[in-house]
């Protein structure tokens, strides 16, 4: 299997992308193609001992930055590490691509270069969401701010297959995020989506209120990309605010300082449960190719785990499964 | 000033509603009308010493429960504590009403019995949102799942006046919740709303990402009721999950147990910062009368604080201010 890593994508590229590639080829039966600035990549590679035949570099003269406009940069920067990587997947010269670069550009590039799976109207991002029970999959994590009811059905099919085959959740419980658990509650789009999902082949369990998301009530959390973004970012902001406030309270006097010291390992163990790097990245489900968006601040371990995730994705023929399932549902005939 | 308390509304009625009424008449220059089952209310009142002339009971033979359908119960249960209370405000026999009862019924009752302020298309709930900086006002907290762009403008006007005059935030910063801070980001409705708000008289500061809500970046958080509900409930669920997990980690060994003991007061101080009972309830802004929805699980202190909030609301002529402002904006001419 051959996996491309966009070596120039992310806050700490190419040092962490190269580190992740090295760790991956040492751990898995995989070949890595690194796209990007050859001298810079070679400079990083020189720091490691590794099986040289398993890593290949394809030099690219350009780079898409976080400041670049998504569609324009994909069209104009034809020799960027991201575009070159996507083309390798499109031309079947690689099985998957991982990038920690500009999210908007990567999604646009996925749509423009890989295209959509037949029957899928809107590909969607599917990040994991850590819960008190384990992890859930949230879809859409932000690719489509506005969604039609049929898109929720597509998200359900894709999220369910991914959660089962890649994350390993058996018969995942799929729920629409709504403002009440009753069927008649919610916005017009979510009500219609709920109605469509009732007859779907996946394990649809109705609505989930946002209050019950952190406890892992739903294995697959269905929502439009606007709501998904709000859920993901609010979780991030709230966790960081709560820790900030706790820290303030915990240093207010000597007793508390000693208490906090005794709890240091407990706090560390707690934080580990929310460590996104464990899970790799978020797949862009519904495009005709395996595309994984890693977090911009990914470290080497996160990149390595994204490689593991991509391998599982390819090995389990996720794209074929989605294609079969979506065709049998006849989603195409819906508005 | 005369304020009605729906004595039968809430999880612990009428004991906490009566307790709140007693505390209120002792603390503020206010008269309270308690609507509900007279024998039950008298039974509770008998437990206290209080200035008897300041509390009046109006007996009602019916009660709206949490299981009742909103509009139907308002239409059919004409002698319920909620409907009788709302009519007192409508007929100017009372200045405000507080209820901890069925939210849907209360909103429906507000709309049907009090009507809307001229120029307001959609009244909205405006709960406070505790942040690391202090408190913000979120509007809409769940009254309208689907919103048009003009509704955001109305929410901005109402939320801004309420935050300034009742909560006491000077020149509150108003922001639309969006998936990015850039103007061109987001759903079609939010983009159009952003455009309308730019020319508004309130202190509009563009978009806020959900990540920055807990730190208090926006004093007035504008969103549709679907998003508002997701923000409020996710915050509740996440805070409770985080505390549950911390507790688990903190009892795993003796060192940690001692540490947790030393931090007990710190954790209590921390929780106090998120104590909703401090702030009373959420006003239903945009109806033609002062209507405050208290939390279903309110205690006596929360009811008392809702009375304080209602007094401030009336004293500051919030409804007149909203009417003037909304008329000058000419929102009525918008779609």
XYZ file of C-alpha atoms in Angstrom:
670
model
C 0.000 0.000 0.000
C 1.170 3.515 -0.842
C 0.099 6.537 1.156
C 0.879 10.145 0.312
C 1.636 12.614 3.068
C 1.435 16.285 2.128
C 4.787 17.025 3.738
C 4.275 20.798 3.725
C 0.835 20.838 5.409
C 0.298 21.845 9.049
C 1.797 24.190 11.620
C 5.021 22.244 12.056
C 5.743 20.983 8.557
C 7.835 19.372 7.306
C 9.449 18.275 10.596
C 6.362 16.524 12.072
C 5.141 15.155 8.733
C 8.548 13.549 8.156
C 8.634 12.278 11.747
C 5.182 10.743 11.282
C 6.228 9.130 8.000
C 9.297 7.596 9.640
C 7.255 6.218 12.560
C 4.663 4.849 10.146
C 7.061 2.947 7.897
C 8.702 1.479 10.975
C 5.357 0.358 12.447
C 3.251 -0.663 9.471
C 3.579 -2.498 6.193
C 3.267 0.656 4.123
C 5.140 2.840 1.655
C 5.002 6.599 2.032
C 5.266 9.271 -0.647
C 6.192 12.678 0.726
C 5.179 15.585 -1.533
C 6.886 18.923 -0.976
C 10.158 20.803 -0.958
C 12.803 18.123 -1.529
C 15.802 19.807 0.163
C 13.725 20.594 3.275
C 12.310 17.055 3.438
C 15.741 15.469 2.914
C 17.128 17.643 5.654
C 14.526 16.224 8.065
C 14.887 12.642 6.850
C 18.657 12.834 7.462
C 17.918 12.929 11.200
C 16.566 9.370 11.223
C 17.531 5.768 10.548
C 14.798 4.139 8.520
C 14.145 1.648 5.667
C 14.956 3.972 2.770
C 13.060 2.012 0.146
C 9.798 2.699 1.975
C 9.852 6.497 1.667
C 9.820 8.354 -1.649
C 9.934 12.118 -2.171
C 8.169 13.943 -4.982
C 9.491 17.463 -5.198
C 6.939 20.272 -5.472
C 7.864 23.885 -6.118
C 4.753 25.359 -4.468
C 2.877 25.244 -1.179
C -0.683 26.121 -0.176
C -0.706 28.167 3.029
C -3.501 28.758 5.537
C -3.946 32.225 4.118
C -4.650 30.948 0.577
C -8.224 30.996 -0.767
C -9.394 27.390 -1.125
C -10.655 27.032 -4.701
C -8.269 29.567 -6.222
C -5.205 28.001 -4.632
C -6.168 24.495 -5.820
C -6.630 25.831 -9.371
C -3.519 27.996 -9.480
C -0.931 26.203 -7.369
C -0.731 23.132 -9.576
C 2.719 22.197 -8.307
C 1.823 22.468 -4.630
C 2.409 19.528 -2.301
C -1.355 19.237 -1.747
C -2.447 19.280 -5.392
C 0.348 16.931 -6.478
C -0.608 14.545 -3.651
C -4.294 14.588 -4.558
C -3.445 13.873 -8.193
C -1.420 10.810 -7.178
C -4.563 9.407 -5.534
C -6.756 10.383 -8.459
C -4.394 8.610 -10.897
C -4.247 5.526 -8.667
C -0.549 6.023 -8.043
C -1.318 6.135 -4.319
C -4.067 4.610 -2.180
C -4.691 7.514 0.180
C -3.576 11.018 1.091
C -3.076 12.658 4.473
C -2.754 16.408 4.872
C -2.600 18.696 7.898
C -2.767 21.742 5.617
C -5.419 24.391 4.815
C -8.760 22.650 5.484
C -10.807 24.651 2.995
C -8.281 24.056 0.224
C -8.063 20.344 1.014
C -11.854 19.939 0.862
C -12.045 21.948 -2.363
C -9.169 19.912 -3.773
C -10.863 16.668 -2.770
C -14.060 17.698 -4.544
C -12.366 19.113 -7.642
C -9.674 16.473 -8.143
C -11.070 13.249 -6.668
C -14.736 13.952 -7.378
C -17.692 12.524 -5.485
C -18.827 8.937 -5.060
C -21.826 8.328 -7.341
C -24.993 9.075 -5.393
C -23.307 11.359 -2.859
C -24.455 14.966 -3.113
C -22.274 16.371 -0.306
C -19.075 14.793 1.005
C -18.537 15.555 4.680
C -15.824 15.654 7.326
C -16.070 12.949 9.986
C -13.860 13.714 13.007
C -14.038 11.603 16.161
C -15.639 13.095 19.267
C -14.221 11.845 22.596
C -16.940 10.968 25.105
C -17.031 9.597 28.643
C -17.829 6.186 27.109
C -15.159 6.129 24.413
C -15.392 7.845 21.062
C -18.149 8.808 18.666
C -17.982 9.951 15.055
C -19.431 13.352 14.213
C -20.529 14.044 10.640
C -20.558 16.735 9.200
C -17.676 18.355 11.028
C -17.834 21.535 8.981
C -17.689 20.914 5.223
C -21.301 21.971 4.492
C -22.771 24.903 6.402
C -26.163 24.427 4.732
C -27.572 20.933 4.251
C -30.649 19.379 2.678
C -32.470 16.476 4.377
C -31.000 13.944 1.905
C -27.491 14.972 2.967
C -28.212 13.705 6.484
C -29.104 10.335 5.001
C -25.786 10.268 3.114
C -23.943 11.296 6.296
C -25.677 8.475 8.161
C -24.640 5.866 5.601
C -21.043 7.074 5.432
C -20.627 7.730 9.150
C -22.074 4.383 10.076
C -19.794 2.406 7.733
C -16.746 4.387 8.866
C -17.573 4.034 12.582
C -18.031 0.293 12.236
C -15.172 -0.633 9.909
C -12.457 1.867 10.816
C -13.222 2.938 14.395
C -14.510 -0.511 15.363
C -17.910 0.326 16.878
C -20.308 -2.585 16.340
C -23.714 -1.655 14.858
C -23.202 2.030 15.690
C -26.180 3.985 17.023
C -26.867 6.860 14.638
C -28.722 9.966 15.891
C -29.641 13.372 14.487
C -28.668 16.289 16.728
C -31.861 18.077 17.658
C -33.365 20.404 20.257
C -35.501 17.646 21.758
C -35.764 13.895 21.472
C -39.334 14.000 20.186
C -39.789 13.402 16.475
C -41.812 16.549 15.903
C -39.169 18.866 17.405
C -36.536 20.903 15.631
C -35.824 22.849 12.471
C -37.623 22.017 9.234
C -34.521 20.429 7.712
C -33.779 18.216 10.722
C -37.412 17.113 10.963
C -37.351 16.053 7.304
C -33.944 14.417 7.777
C -35.256 12.469 10.760
C -38.104 11.221 8.617
C -35.756 10.025 5.865
C -33.364 8.321 8.277
C -36.139 6.271 9.879
C -36.232 4.027 6.816
C -32.474 3.839 6.327
C -30.455 0.642 6.580
C -28.210 1.982 9.353
C -29.062 1.723 13.046
C -30.995 4.998 13.356
C -32.052 5.829 16.903
C -33.790 9.165 16.468
C -32.715 12.473 17.941
C -29.973 13.222 20.425
C -29.972 16.433 22.453
C -26.634 18.239 22.648
C -26.657 17.596 26.424
C -26.245 13.862 25.783
C -23.466 14.058 23.194
C -20.553 14.113 25.705
C -21.808 10.966 27.423
C -21.644 9.020 24.152
C -25.377 8.431 23.700
C -24.903 8.411 19.920
C -22.037 6.580 18.195
C -22.609 8.546 15.014
C -23.674 12.160 15.529
C -25.512 13.477 12.456
C -25.719 17.218 11.880
C -25.146 19.893 9.266
C -21.634 21.329 9.070
C -22.667 24.516 10.872
C -23.942 22.653 13.923
C -20.991 20.246 13.742
C -18.529 23.093 13.787
C -20.323 24.693 16.752
C -20.230 21.383 18.667
C -16.535 20.749 17.991
C -15.352 24.283 18.674
C -17.530 24.842 21.725
C -16.200 21.598 23.195
C -12.650 22.776 22.598
C -13.293 26.245 24.043
C -15.221 25.011 27.026
C -12.675 22.359 27.987
C -9.914 24.930 27.828
C -11.946 27.502 29.823
C -12.836 24.976 32.505
C -9.182 23.960 32.897
C -8.135 27.583 33.018
C -10.626 28.358 35.790
C -9.738 25.227 37.754
C -6.097 26.235 37.597
C -6.998 29.674 38.978
C -8.912 28.124 41.871
C -6.198 25.542 42.527
C -3.420 28.039 43.237
C -5.393 30.349 45.519
C -3.788 29.050 48.731
C -1.148 26.587 49.933
C -3.613 23.803 50.782
C -5.031 23.919 47.308
C -1.556 24.027 45.766
C -0.608 20.824 47.598
C -3.908 19.262 46.571
C -3.302 20.134 42.949
C 0.188 18.619 43.168
C -1.237 15.338 44.462
C -3.741 15.344 41.622
C -1.244 16.121 38.896
C -1.206 12.596 37.483
C -5.002 12.449 37.715
C -5.318 15.613 35.670
C -2.817 14.247 33.163
C -4.709 10.964 32.835
C -7.874 12.965 32.366
C -6.401 15.061 29.571
C -5.158 11.921 27.842
C -8.737 10.794 27.389
C -9.304 13.801 25.174
C -6.086 13.464 23.208
C -7.102 13.828 19.550
C -3.680 12.656 18.342
C -4.686 9.093 19.292
C -7.220 8.978 16.515
C -5.307 10.365 13.544
C -7.449 12.766 11.547
C -10.887 13.302 10.077
C -11.686 11.539 6.805
C -13.436 13.542 4.098
C -16.131 10.955 3.402
C -17.932 10.846 0.068
C -15.104 11.824 -2.240
C -13.875 9.210 -4.624
C -10.599 8.486 -2.862
C -9.194 8.160 0.640
C -8.518 11.638 1.988
C -7.688 12.311 5.622
C -7.510 15.770 7.134
C -5.111 15.811 10.062
C -5.306 18.592 12.665
C -3.181 21.628 11.775
C -1.281 21.269 15.039
C -0.672 17.525 14.590
C 2.549 16.086 15.987
C 4.466 13.105 14.597
C 2.309 10.655 16.543
C -0.903 12.124 15.114
C 0.476 11.800 11.576
C 1.551 8.218 12.234
C -1.925 7.422 13.587
C -3.499 9.020 10.523
C -1.451 6.590 8.419
C -2.784 3.665 10.490
C -6.282 5.032 9.964
C -5.755 5.371 6.192
C -4.501 1.767 6.014
C -7.631 0.512 7.774
C -9.747 2.662 5.483
C -8.193 1.159 2.360
C -8.042 -2.412 3.703
C -11.737 -2.362 4.535
C -12.836 -1.071 1.130
C -14.812 1.747 2.705
C -15.359 3.539 -0.584
C -16.799 0.433 -2.225
C -19.070 -0.129 0.773
C -20.350 3.445 0.668
C -20.939 3.188 -3.069
C -22.944 -0.043 -2.749
C -24.997 1.217 0.170
C -25.769 4.611 -1.307
C -26.804 3.047 -4.621
C -29.159 0.612 -2.907
C -30.795 3.474 -1.000
C -31.510 5.348 -4.210
C -30.618 8.643 -2.531
C -30.103 10.069 -5.992
C -33.824 10.281 -6.560
C -34.251 12.593 -3.556
C -34.190 16.357 -3.718
C -45.030 46.978 41.580
C -46.976 43.744 41.298
C -45.381 40.549 40.038
C -47.187 37.276 39.358
C -45.482 33.993 40.165
C -46.992 30.902 38.573
C -46.991 29.008 41.875
C -47.584 25.615 40.252
C -44.737 25.800 37.677
C -41.475 23.884 38.055
C -40.208 20.615 39.490
C -40.673 21.618 43.120
C -43.852 23.683 43.054
C -45.448 25.131 45.027
C -42.876 24.829 47.841
C -40.010 26.660 46.071
C -42.265 29.190 44.327
C -43.766 30.146 47.705
C -40.309 30.227 49.311
C -39.080 32.517 46.496
C -42.108 34.784 46.911
C -41.502 35.081 50.653
C -37.818 35.914 50.174
C -38.707 38.449 47.483
C -41.274 40.409 49.505
C -38.823 40.502 52.411
C -35.985 41.794 50.213
C -37.641 44.089 47.696
C -40.342 46.725 47.516
C -42.726 44.480 45.608
C -46.130 42.786 45.859
C -46.507 39.203 44.697
C -49.574 37.463 43.280
C -49.373 33.678 43.490
C -51.600 31.872 40.990
C -52.449 28.238 41.673
C -54.070 25.812 44.063
C -55.061 27.940 47.055
C -55.032 25.241 49.778
C -51.609 24.004 48.673
C -50.203 27.520 48.529
C -51.662 28.454 51.918
C -50.177 25.322 53.368
C -46.730 26.454 52.232
C -47.215 30.081 53.258
C -48.155 28.926 56.773
C -44.539 27.872 57.281
C -43.284 31.467 57.153
C -43.527 34.799 58.913
C -43.955 37.515 56.289
C -45.760 40.818 55.583
C -49.153 39.371 54.671
C -50.371 42.375 52.750
C -47.611 41.850 50.190
C -48.689 38.406 48.973
C -52.038 37.680 47.333
C -53.329 34.317 46.122
C -55.538 33.820 43.073
C -56.959 30.326 43.125
C -56.789 28.313 39.882
C -58.466 24.951 39.404
C -56.078 23.729 36.694
C -52.352 23.253 36.097
C -50.255 22.885 32.932
C -47.774 20.020 33.308
C -44.565 19.296 31.410
C -46.385 16.592 29.481
C -49.020 18.992 28.120
C -48.867 20.100 24.469
C -47.996 23.806 24.406
C -50.645 25.493 22.257
C -53.467 23.090 23.140
C -52.914 23.424 26.882
C -52.885 27.228 26.702
C -56.168 27.168 24.736
C -57.914 24.538 26.849
C -56.656 25.041 30.391
C -58.087 28.509 30.821
C -58.093 28.266 34.594
C -54.483 27.093 34.876
C -52.015 28.999 37.053
C -50.010 29.880 33.931
C -52.877 31.184 31.780
C -54.450 33.113 34.656
C -51.058 34.666 35.430
C -50.446 35.676 31.808
C -53.901 37.277 31.626
C -53.154 39.375 34.703
C -50.171 40.846 32.840
C -52.150 41.283 29.646
C -54.899 43.167 31.522
C -52.315 45.345 33.308
C -53.302 43.923 36.663
C -49.687 42.855 37.142
C -46.372 44.214 35.825
C -44.604 40.930 35.128
C -44.926 37.153 35.342
C -42.408 34.513 36.371
C -42.939 30.830 35.642
C -40.737 27.753 36.028
C -43.341 25.626 34.222
C -43.584 23.970 30.786
C -41.326 26.092 28.523
C -43.193 25.408 25.287
C -46.539 26.276 26.859
C -45.156 29.432 28.434
C -43.737 30.657 25.104
C -46.972 29.794 23.302
C -48.947 31.518 26.058
C -46.723 34.585 25.833
C -47.297 34.831 22.101
C -51.031 34.094 22.204
C -51.971 36.127 25.271
C -49.453 38.976 25.473
C -48.827 39.317 21.735
C -45.695 40.689 20.116
C -44.134 44.130 20.325
C -44.904 46.021 17.087
C -42.096 45.373 14.623
C -40.922 42.145 16.245
C -41.441 39.094 14.039
C -40.070 36.498 16.472
C -39.789 36.911 20.233
C -36.840 34.982 21.671
C -35.517 33.534 24.907
C -32.485 35.307 26.342
C -30.776 33.224 29.049
C -27.446 34.273 30.527
C -24.345 32.284 29.616
C -21.625 32.154 32.317
C -18.139 32.802 30.924
C -14.643 33.015 32.364
C -15.015 36.815 32.204
C -18.447 37.113 33.777
C -21.736 36.576 31.992
C -23.022 36.976 28.465
C -26.567 36.975 27.118
C -27.467 34.365 24.517
C -30.395 35.030 22.197
C -32.239 32.950 20.912
C -32.013 30.278 23.590
C -34.470 27.965 21.836
C -37.773 29.655 20.974
C -37.269 29.620 17.179
C -35.578 26.628 15.563
C -35.673 28.277 12.125
C -34.851 31.955 11.761
C -34.749 34.516 8.973
C -31.935 37.080 8.754
C -34.214 39.873 10.057
C -34.821 37.876 13.238
C -31.113 38.146 14.096
C -31.422 41.922 13.830
C -34.375 41.856 16.242
C -32.431 39.580 18.601
C -29.506 41.995 18.473
C -31.677 44.980 19.392
C -33.464 43.162 22.207
C -30.411 41.340 23.561
C -28.343 44.499 23.561
C -30.921 46.552 25.467
C -31.481 43.737 27.976
C -27.743 43.115 28.517
C -27.131 46.801 29.128
C -30.133 47.773 31.248
C -30.861 44.597 33.213
C -27.565 42.704 33.324
C -25.499 45.878 33.519
C -22.988 45.354 30.697
C -21.936 48.704 29.246
C -22.162 48.994 25.434
C -22.370 45.214 25.037
C -20.426 43.619 22.181
C -22.895 41.806 19.948
C -21.688 38.922 17.719
C -23.306 36.359 15.428
C -22.254 32.771 16.123
C -20.565 31.479 12.995
C -18.120 28.842 11.774
C -15.394 31.388 11.143
C -14.781 35.030 11.947
C -14.571 36.043 8.293
C -17.615 37.815 6.899
C -18.004 35.463 3.955
C -18.134 32.323 6.097
C -21.164 30.395 7.284
C -24.684 29.405 6.361
C -26.734 31.532 3.964
C -28.964 32.828 6.761
C -26.094 33.822 9.040
C -24.244 35.533 6.188
C -27.356 37.596 5.403
C -27.894 38.276 9.131
C -24.308 39.475 9.472
C -24.890 41.874 6.613
C -28.023 43.327 8.217
C -26.413 43.689 11.647
C -23.491 45.694 10.273
C -25.743 48.722 9.898
C -27.584 48.274 13.188
C -27.486 50.751 16.052
C -26.130 48.205 18.537
C -22.434 47.521 19.014
C -22.078 44.773 16.384
C -18.652 43.165 16.298
C -19.063 40.542 13.586
C -18.822 36.788 14.010
C -17.795 34.787 17.035
C -16.650 31.181 16.714
C -18.132 28.752 19.232
C -14.603 28.217 20.600
C -14.558 31.812 21.888
C -17.992 31.836 23.510
C -16.869 30.418 26.909
C -14.183 33.078 27.275
C -16.792 35.839 26.976
C -15.640 37.304 23.653
C -19.223 38.364 22.901
C -21.481 39.988 25.491
C -24.539 39.241 23.371
C -24.404 35.952 21.482
C -26.731 36.021 18.456
C -27.941 32.748 16.970
C -31.062 30.922 15.854
C -32.875 28.918 18.515
C -31.525 25.626 17.198
C -27.911 26.707 17.574
C -28.712 28.396 20.903
C -30.213 25.219 22.266
C -27.175 23.219 21.108
C -24.812 25.696 22.805
C -26.712 25.726 26.104
C -27.274 21.984 26.313
C -23.804 21.004 25.149
C -22.329 23.314 27.783
C -24.473 21.671 30.440
C -23.646 18.130 29.276
C -19.964 18.778 28.846
C -19.527 20.434 32.234
C -21.249 17.517 33.907
C -19.204 14.952 31.929
C -15.935 16.683 32.720
C -16.773 16.767 36.438
C -17.804 13.133 36.355
C -14.517 12.101 34.742
C -12.433 14.253 37.079
C -14.178 12.637 40.036
C -13.300 9.191 38.637
C -9.646 10.149 38.284
C -9.550 11.822 41.703
C -10.479 8.711 43.699
C -8.149 6.275 41.929
C -5.586 6.199 44.778
C -5.013 7.608 48.268
C -2.733 10.439 47.135
C -5.341 11.641 44.743
C -8.084 11.311 47.347
C -6.134 13.546 49.738
C -5.470 15.964 46.907
C -9.153 16.125 46.074
C -9.982 16.766 49.717
C -7.589 19.720 49.821
C -9.194 21.071 46.675
C -12.772 20.651 47.835
C -13.337 24.353 48.492
C -11.648 25.187 45.196
C -14.029 22.932 43.306
C -16.966 24.434 45.178
C -15.849 27.991 44.348
C -15.483 26.893 40.767
C -18.987 25.474 40.574
C -20.381 28.654 42.087
C -19.198 30.572 39.057
C -21.610 28.534 36.957
C -24.546 28.748 39.345
C -27.534 29.716 37.171
C -29.698 30.467 40.227
C -27.714 33.690 40.701
C -29.202 35.150 37.565
C -32.894 34.363 37.911
C -34.384 33.197 34.638
C -34.478 33.868 30.919
C -36.752 36.656 29.709
C -38.908 35.981 26.665
C -37.969 39.147 24.809
C -40.252 40.622 22.159
C -43.614 39.817 23.683
C -45.719 42.719 24.835
C -45.251 42.159 28.569
C -42.565 41.131 31.026
C -42.326 37.356 31.004
C -39.522 35.464 32.693
C -38.930 31.749 32.271
C -37.233 30.318 35.347
C -35.387 26.988 35.150
C -37.616 23.975 35.849
C -35.345 22.946 38.699
C -35.225 26.433 40.251
C -34.908 26.679 44.015
C -36.285 29.471 46.189
C -33.206 31.615 45.630
C -33.564 31.345 41.842
C -37.214 32.424 42.059
C -36.296 35.331 44.331
C -33.574 36.400 41.879
C -36.057 36.159 39.007
C -38.232 38.627 40.909
C -35.268 40.999 41.262
C -34.670 40.606 37.530
C -38.336 41.335 36.723
C -38.247 44.469 38.894
C -35.186 45.753 37.011
C -36.887 44.907 33.738
C -39.987 46.920 34.603
C -38.107 49.802 36.252
C -35.934 50.269 33.179
C -38.826 50.325 30.698
C -37.223 47.655 28.567
C -40.338 47.077 26.483
C -40.624 50.772 25.618
C -36.929 50.857 24.709
C -37.261 47.840 22.434
C -40.352 49.324 20.793
C -38.619 52.646 20.078
C -35.466 51.022 18.771
C -37.185 48.484 16.567
C -39.449 51.146 15.067
C -36.506 53.399 14.228
C -34.761 50.491 12.491
C -37.763 49.854 10.260
C -37.259 46.086 10.589
C -40.864 45.723 9.552
C -39.996 46.454 5.948
C -37.601 43.459 5.830
C -38.564 39.969 4.701
